[in-house]
PDB file of C-alpha atoms and ligand atoms in Angstrom:
ATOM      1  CA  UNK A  15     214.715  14.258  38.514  1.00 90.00           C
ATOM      2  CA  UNK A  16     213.807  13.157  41.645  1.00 97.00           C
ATOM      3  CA  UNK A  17     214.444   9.305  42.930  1.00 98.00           C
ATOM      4  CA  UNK A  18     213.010   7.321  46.027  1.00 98.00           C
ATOM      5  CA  UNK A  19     213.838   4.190  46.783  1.00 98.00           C
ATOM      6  CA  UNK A  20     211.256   1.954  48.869  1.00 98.00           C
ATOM      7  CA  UNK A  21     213.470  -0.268  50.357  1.00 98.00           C
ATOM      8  CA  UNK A  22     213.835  -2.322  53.508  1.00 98.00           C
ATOM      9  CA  UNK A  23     217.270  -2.422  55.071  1.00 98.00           C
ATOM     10  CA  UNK A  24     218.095  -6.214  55.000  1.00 97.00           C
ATOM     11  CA  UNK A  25     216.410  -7.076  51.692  1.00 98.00           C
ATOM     12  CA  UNK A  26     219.464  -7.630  49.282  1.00 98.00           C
ATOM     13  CA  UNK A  27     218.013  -6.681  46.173  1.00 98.00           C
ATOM     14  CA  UNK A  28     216.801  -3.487  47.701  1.00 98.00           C
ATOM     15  CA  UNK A  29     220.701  -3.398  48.765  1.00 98.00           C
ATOM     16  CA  UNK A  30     221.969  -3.993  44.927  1.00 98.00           C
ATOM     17  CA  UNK A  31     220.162  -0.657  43.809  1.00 99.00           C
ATOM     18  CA  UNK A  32     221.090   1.019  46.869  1.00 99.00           C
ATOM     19  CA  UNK A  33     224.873   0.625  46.193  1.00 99.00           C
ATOM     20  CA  UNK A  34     224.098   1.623  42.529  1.00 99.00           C
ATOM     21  CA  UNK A  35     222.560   4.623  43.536  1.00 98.00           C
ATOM     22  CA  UNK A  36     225.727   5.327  45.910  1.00 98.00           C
ATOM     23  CA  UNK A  37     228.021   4.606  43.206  1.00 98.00           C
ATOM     24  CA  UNK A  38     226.669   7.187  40.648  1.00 98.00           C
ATOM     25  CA  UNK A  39     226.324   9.791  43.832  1.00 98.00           C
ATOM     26  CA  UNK A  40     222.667  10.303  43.034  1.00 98.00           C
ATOM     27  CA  UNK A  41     220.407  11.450  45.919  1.00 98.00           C
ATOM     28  CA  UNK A  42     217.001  10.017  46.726  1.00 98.00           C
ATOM     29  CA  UNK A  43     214.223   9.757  49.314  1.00 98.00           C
ATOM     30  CA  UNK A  44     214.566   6.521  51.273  1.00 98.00           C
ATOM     31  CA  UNK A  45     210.745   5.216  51.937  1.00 98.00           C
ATOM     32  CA  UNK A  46     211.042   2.334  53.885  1.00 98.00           C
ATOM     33  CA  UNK A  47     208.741  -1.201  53.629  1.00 98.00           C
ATOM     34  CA  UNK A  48     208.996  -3.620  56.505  1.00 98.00           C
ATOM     35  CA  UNK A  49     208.911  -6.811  55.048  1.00 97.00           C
ATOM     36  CA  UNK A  50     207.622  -8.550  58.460  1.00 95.00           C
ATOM     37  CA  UNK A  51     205.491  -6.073  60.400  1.00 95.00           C
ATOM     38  CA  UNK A  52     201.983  -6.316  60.524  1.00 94.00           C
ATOM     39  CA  UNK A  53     202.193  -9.686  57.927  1.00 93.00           C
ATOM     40  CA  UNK A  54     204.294  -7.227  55.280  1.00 96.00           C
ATOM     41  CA  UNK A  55     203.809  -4.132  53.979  1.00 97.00           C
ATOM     42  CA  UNK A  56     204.656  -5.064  50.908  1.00 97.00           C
ATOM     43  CA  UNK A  57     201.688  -6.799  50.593  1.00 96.00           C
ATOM     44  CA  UNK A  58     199.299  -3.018  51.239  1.00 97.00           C
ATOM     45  CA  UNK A  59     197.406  -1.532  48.464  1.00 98.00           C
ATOM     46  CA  UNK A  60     199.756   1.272  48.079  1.00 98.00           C
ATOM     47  CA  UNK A  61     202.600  -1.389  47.706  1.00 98.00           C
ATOM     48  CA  UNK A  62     200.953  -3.229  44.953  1.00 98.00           C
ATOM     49  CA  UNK A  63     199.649  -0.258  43.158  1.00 98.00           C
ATOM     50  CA  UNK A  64     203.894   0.301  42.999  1.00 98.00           C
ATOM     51  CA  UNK A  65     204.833  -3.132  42.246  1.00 98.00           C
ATOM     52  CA  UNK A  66     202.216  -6.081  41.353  1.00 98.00           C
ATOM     53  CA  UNK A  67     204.897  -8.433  42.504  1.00 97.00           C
ATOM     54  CA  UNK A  68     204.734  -6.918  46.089  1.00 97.00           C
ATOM     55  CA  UNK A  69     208.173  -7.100  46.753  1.00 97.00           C
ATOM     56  CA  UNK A  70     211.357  -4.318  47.322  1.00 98.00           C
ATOM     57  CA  UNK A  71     212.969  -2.706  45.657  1.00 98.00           C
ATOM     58  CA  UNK A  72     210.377  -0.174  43.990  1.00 98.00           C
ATOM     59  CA  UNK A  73     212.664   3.214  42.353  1.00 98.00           C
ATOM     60  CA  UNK A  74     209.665   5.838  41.824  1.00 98.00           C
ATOM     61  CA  UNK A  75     211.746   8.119  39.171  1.00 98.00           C
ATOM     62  CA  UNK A  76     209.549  11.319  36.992  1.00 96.00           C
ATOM     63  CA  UNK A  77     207.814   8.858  34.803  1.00 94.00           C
ATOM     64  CA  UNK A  78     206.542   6.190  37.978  1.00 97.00           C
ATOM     65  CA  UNK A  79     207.503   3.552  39.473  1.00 98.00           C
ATOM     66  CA  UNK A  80     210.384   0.929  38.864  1.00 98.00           C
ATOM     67  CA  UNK A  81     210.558  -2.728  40.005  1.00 98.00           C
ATOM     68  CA  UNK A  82     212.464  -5.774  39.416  1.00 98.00           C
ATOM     69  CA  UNK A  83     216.004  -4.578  40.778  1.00 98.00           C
ATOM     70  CA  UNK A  84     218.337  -5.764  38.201  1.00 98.00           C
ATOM     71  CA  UNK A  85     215.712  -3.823  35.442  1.00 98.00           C
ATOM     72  CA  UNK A  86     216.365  -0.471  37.652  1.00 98.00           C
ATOM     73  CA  UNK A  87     219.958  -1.140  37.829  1.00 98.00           C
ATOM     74  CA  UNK A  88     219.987  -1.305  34.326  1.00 98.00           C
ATOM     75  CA  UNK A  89     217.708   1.731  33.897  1.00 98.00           C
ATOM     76  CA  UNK A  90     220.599   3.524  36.401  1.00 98.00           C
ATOM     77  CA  UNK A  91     223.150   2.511  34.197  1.00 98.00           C
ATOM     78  CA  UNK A  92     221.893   3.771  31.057  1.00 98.00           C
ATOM     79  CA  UNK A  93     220.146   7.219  32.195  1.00 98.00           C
ATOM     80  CA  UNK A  94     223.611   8.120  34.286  1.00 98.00           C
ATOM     81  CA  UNK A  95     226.254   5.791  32.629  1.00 98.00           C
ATOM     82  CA  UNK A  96     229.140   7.875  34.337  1.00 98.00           C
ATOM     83  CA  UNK A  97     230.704   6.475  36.773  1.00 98.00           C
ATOM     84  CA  UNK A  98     229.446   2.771  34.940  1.00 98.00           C
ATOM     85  CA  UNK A  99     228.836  -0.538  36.698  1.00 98.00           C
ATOM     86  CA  UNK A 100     229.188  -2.464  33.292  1.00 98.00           C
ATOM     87  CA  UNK A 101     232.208  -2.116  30.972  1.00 98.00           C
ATOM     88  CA  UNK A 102     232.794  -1.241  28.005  1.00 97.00           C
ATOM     89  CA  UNK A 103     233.204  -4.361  25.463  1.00 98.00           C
ATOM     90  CA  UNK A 104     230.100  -5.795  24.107  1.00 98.00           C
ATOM     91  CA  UNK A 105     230.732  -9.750  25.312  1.00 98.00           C
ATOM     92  CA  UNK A 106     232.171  -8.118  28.407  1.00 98.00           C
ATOM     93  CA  UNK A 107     228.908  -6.921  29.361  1.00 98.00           C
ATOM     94  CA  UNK A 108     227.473 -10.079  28.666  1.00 98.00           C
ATOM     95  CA  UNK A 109     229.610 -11.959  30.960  1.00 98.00           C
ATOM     96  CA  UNK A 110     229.154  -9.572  33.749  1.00 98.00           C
ATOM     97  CA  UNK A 111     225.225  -9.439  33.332  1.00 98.00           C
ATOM     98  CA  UNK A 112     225.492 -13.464  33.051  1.00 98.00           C
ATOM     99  CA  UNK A 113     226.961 -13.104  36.633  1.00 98.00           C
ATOM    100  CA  UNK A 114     224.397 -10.427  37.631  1.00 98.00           C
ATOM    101  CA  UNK A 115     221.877 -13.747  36.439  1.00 98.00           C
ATOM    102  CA  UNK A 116     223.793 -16.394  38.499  1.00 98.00           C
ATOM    103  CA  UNK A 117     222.298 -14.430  41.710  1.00 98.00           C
ATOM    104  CA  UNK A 118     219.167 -13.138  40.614  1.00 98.00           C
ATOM    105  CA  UNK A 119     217.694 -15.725  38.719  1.00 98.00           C
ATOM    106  CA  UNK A 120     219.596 -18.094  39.903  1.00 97.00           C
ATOM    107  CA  UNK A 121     220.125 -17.821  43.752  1.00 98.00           C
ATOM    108  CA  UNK A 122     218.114 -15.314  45.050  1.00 98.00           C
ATOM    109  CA  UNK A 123     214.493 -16.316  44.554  1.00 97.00           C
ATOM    110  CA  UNK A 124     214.982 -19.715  45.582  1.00 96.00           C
ATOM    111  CA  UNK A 125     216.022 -18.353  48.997  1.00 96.00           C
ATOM    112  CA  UNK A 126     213.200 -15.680  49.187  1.00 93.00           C
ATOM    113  CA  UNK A 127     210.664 -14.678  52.187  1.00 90.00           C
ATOM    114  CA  UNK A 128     207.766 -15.661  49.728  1.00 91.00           C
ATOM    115  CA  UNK A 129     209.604 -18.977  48.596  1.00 94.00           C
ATOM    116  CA  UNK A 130     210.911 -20.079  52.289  1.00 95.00           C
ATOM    117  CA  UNK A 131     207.004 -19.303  53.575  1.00 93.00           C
ATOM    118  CA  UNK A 132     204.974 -21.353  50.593  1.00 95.00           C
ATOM    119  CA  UNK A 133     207.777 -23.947  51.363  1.00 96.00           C
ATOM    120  CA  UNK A 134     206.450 -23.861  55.093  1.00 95.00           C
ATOM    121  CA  UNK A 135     202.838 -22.999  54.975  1.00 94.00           C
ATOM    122  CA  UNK A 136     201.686 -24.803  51.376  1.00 96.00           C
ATOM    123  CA  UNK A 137     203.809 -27.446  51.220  1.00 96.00           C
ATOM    124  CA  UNK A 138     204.876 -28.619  54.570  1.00 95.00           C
ATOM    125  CA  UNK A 139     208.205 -28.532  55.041  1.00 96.00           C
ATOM    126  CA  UNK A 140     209.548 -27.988  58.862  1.00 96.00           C
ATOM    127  CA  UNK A 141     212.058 -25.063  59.008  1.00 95.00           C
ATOM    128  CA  UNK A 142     214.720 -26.882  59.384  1.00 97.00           C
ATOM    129  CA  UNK A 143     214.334 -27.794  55.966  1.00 97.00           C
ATOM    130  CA  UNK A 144     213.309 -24.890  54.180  1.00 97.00           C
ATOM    131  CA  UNK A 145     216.837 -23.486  55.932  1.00 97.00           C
ATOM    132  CA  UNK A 146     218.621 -26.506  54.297  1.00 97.00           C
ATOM    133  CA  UNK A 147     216.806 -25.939  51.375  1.00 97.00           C
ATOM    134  CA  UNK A 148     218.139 -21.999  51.124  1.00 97.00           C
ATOM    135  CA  UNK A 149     221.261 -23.050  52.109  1.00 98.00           C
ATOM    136  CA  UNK A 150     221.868 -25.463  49.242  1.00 98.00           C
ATOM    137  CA  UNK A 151     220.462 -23.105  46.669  1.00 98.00           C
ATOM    138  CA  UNK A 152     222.872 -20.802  47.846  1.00 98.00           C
ATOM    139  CA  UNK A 153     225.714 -22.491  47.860  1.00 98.00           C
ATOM    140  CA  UNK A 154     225.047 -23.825  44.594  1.00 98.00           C
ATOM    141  CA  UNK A 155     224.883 -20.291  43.213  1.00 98.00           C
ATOM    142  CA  UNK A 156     227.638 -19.149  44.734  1.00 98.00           C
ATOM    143  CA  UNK A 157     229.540 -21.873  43.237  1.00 98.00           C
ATOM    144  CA  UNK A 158     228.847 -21.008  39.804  1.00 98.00           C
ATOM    145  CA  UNK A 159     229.624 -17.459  40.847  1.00 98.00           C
ATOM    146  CA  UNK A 160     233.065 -18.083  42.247  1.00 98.00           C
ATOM    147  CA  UNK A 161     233.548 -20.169  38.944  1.00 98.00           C
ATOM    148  CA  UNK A 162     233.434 -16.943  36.680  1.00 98.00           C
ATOM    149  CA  UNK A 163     234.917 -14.751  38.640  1.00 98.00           C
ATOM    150  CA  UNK A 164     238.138 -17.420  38.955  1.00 98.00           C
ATOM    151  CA  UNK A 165     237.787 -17.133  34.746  1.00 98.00           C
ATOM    152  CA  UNK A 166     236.938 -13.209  34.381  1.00 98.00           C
ATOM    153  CA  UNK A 167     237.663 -11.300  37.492  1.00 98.00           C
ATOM    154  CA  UNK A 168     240.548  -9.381  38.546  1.00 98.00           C
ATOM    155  CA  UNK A 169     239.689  -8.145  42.288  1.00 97.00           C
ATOM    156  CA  UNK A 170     236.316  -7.887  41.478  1.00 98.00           C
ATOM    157  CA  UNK A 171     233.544 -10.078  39.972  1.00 98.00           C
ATOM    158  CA  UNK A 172     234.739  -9.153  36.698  1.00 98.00           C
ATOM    159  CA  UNK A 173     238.406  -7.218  35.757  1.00 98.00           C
ATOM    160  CA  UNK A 174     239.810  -4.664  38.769  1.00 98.00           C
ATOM    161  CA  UNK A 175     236.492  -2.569  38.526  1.00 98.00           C
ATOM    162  CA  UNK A 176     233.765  -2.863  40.631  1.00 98.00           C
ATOM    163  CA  UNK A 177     230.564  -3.605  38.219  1.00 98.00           C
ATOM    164  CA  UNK A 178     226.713  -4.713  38.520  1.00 98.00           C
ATOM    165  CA  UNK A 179     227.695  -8.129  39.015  1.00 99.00           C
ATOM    166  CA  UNK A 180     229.809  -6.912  42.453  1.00 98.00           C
ATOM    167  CA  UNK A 181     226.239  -5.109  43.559  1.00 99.00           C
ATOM    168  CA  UNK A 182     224.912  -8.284  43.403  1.00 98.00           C
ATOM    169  CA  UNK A 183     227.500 -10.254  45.293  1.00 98.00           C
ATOM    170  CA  UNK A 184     228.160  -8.673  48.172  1.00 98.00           C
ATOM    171  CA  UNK A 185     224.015  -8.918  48.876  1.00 98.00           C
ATOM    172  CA  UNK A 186     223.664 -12.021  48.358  1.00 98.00           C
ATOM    173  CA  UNK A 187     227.399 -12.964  50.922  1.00 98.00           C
ATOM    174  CA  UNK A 188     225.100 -11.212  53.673  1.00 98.00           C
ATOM    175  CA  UNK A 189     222.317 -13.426  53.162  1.00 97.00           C
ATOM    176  CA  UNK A 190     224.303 -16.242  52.904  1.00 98.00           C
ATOM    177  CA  UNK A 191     225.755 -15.617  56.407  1.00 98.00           C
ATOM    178  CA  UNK A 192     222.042 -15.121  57.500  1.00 97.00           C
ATOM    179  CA  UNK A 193     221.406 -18.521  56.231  1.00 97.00           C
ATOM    180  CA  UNK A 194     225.150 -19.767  58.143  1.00 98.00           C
ATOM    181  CA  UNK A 195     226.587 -21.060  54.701  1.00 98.00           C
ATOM    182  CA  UNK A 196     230.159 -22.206  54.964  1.00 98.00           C
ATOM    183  CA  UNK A 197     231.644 -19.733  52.866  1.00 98.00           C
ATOM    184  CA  UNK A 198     235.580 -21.210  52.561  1.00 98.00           C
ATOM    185  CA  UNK A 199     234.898 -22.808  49.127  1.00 98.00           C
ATOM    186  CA  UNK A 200     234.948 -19.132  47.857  1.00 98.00           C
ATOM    187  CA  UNK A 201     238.059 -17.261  48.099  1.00 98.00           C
ATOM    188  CA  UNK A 202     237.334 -15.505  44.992  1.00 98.00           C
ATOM    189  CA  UNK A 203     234.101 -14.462  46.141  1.00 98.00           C
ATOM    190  CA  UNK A 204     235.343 -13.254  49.717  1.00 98.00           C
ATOM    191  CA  UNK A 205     238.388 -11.411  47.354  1.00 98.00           C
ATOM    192  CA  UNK A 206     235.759  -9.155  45.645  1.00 98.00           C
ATOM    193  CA  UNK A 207     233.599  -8.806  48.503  1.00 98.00           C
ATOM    194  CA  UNK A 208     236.556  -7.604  50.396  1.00 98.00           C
ATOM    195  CA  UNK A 209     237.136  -5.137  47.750  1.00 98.00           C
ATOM    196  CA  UNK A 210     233.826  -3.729  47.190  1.00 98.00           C
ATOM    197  CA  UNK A 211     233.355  -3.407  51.151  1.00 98.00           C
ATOM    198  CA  UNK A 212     236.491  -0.535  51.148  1.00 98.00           C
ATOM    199  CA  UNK A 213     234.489   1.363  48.877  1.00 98.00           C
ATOM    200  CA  UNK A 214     232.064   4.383  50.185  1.00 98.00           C
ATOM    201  CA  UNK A 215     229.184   2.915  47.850  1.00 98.00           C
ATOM    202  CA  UNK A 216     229.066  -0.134  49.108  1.00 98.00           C
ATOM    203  CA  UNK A 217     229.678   1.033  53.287  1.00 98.00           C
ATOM    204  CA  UNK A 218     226.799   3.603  52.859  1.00 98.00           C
ATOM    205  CA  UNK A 219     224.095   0.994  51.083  1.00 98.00           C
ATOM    206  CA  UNK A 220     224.985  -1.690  53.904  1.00 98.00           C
ATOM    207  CA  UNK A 221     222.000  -2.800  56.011  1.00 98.00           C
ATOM    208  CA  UNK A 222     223.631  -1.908  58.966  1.00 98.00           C
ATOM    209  CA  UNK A 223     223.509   1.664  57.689  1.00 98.00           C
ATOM    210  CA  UNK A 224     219.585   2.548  56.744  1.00 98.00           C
ATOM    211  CA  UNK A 225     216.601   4.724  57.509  1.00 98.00           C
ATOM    212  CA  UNK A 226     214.946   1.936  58.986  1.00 98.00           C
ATOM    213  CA  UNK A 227     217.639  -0.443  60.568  1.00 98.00           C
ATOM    214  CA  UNK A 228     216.663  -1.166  63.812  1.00 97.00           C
ATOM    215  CA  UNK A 229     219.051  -0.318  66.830  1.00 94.00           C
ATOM    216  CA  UNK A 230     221.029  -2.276  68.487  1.00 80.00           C
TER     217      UNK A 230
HETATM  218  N1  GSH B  10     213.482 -10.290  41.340  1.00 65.41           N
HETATM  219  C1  GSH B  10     213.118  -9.319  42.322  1.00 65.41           C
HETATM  220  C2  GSH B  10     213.099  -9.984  43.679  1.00 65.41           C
HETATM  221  C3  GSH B  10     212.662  -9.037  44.759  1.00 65.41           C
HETATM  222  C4  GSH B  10     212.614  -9.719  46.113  1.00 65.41           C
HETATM  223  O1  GSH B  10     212.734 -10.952  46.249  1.00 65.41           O
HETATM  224  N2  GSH B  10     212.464  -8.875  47.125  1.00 65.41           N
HETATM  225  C5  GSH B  10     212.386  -9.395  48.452  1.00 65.41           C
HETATM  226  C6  GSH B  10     213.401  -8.717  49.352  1.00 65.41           C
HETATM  227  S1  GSH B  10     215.053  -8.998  48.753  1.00 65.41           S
HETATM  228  C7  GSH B  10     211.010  -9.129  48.998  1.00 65.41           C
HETATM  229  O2  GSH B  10     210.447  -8.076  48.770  1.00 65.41           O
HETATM  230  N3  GSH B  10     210.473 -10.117  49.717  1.00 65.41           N
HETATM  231  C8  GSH B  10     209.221 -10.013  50.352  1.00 65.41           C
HETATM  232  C9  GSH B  10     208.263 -11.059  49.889  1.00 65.41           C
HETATM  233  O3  GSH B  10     208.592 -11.781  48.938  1.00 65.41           O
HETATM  234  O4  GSH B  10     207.210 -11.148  50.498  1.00 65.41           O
HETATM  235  C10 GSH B  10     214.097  -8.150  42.291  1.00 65.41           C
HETATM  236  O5  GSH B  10     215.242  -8.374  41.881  1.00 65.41           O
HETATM  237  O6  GSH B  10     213.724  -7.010  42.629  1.00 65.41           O
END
């Protein structure tokens, strides 16, 4: 089998597969989209033909192409379950996937390059507000994150392992420092972050660590 990730260094859900992919030691091909140059390349032919969404992360496996991040994470964790992301009990994996939800349905597309740009361009909002905008989406999802993981989590999002939901946190922390969100109402969240960070998996899959991240 042979993977490759297109992928553009800062885009967090491109980051979520790319510390799955580090977790479960699995080599691939890095192909790197720039999100900005030239108006996006995610928006080419070739990107489309990939994903009709245009967006990262795209995981071309044997059988074609992959989008949607969480569905390749998922696809990760059931074609090489060993070592997991999810654990073991049936409701557990519920909980942790509801957490995996929190960011990706509930966080991250409200703070998106396509969402902050049809905020500017189609409906007229200055920057300063589509920022404040972002910023109160993400705090509000990281609220209901650092919620759970006060009920369920143990070091991590959820129990002392590091899981899906964890891939999904620590992406989302760096955009919410891109987006300078007060972050002090989430020990919890800072807790797991810390922990996942002292892991290889997630160093490696950091955007400061890519193909296509830009020098200094
Ligand atoms: N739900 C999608 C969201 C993907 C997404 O928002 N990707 C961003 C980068 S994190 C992107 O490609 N943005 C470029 C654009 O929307 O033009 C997923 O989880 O893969």
């Amino acid at each position: 089998m042979t993977l490759a990730l297109h992928s553009y260094f800062r885009s967090s859900c491109s980051w979520r597969v790319r510390v799955a992919l580090a977790w479960k030691r699995l080599e691939f091909e890095y192909i790197p989209v720039h999100l900005l140059a030239g108006g996006g390349e995610q928006y080419s032919d070739a990107h489309r033909a990939l994903n009709p969404s245009q967006q990262v992360p795209v995981l071309v496996v044997d059988d074609g192409a992959l989008a949607q991040s969480v569905a390749i994470l998922e696809y990760l964790e059931e074609r090489w379950p060993a070592p997991p992301l999810l654990p073991r009990g049936l409701v557990d994996r519920a909980r942790v996937r509801q957490m995996v939800e929190v960011v990706n349905s509930g966080t991250q597309p409200l703070q998106n390059l396509l969402v902050m740009r049809l905020l500017e361009k189609e409906h007229g909002l200055d920057s300063a507000s589509v920022r404040r905008f972002c910023q109160g989406a993400i705090t509000r999802g990281l609220g209901a994150l650092e919620e759970l993981v006060w009920r369920y989590g143990d070091g991590f999002c959820f129990g002392s392992a590091p899981t899906v939901a964890d891939a999904c946190l620590v992406p989302q922390l760096y955009n919410a420092r891109r987006f300078a969100v007060a972050l002090d109402a989430f020990p919890r969240l800072l807790a797991a972050e810390a922990a996942c960070m002292a892991l290889p998996a997630f160093q490696v899959s950091h955007p400061d660590h890519q193909p296509d991240t830009p020098p200094d």
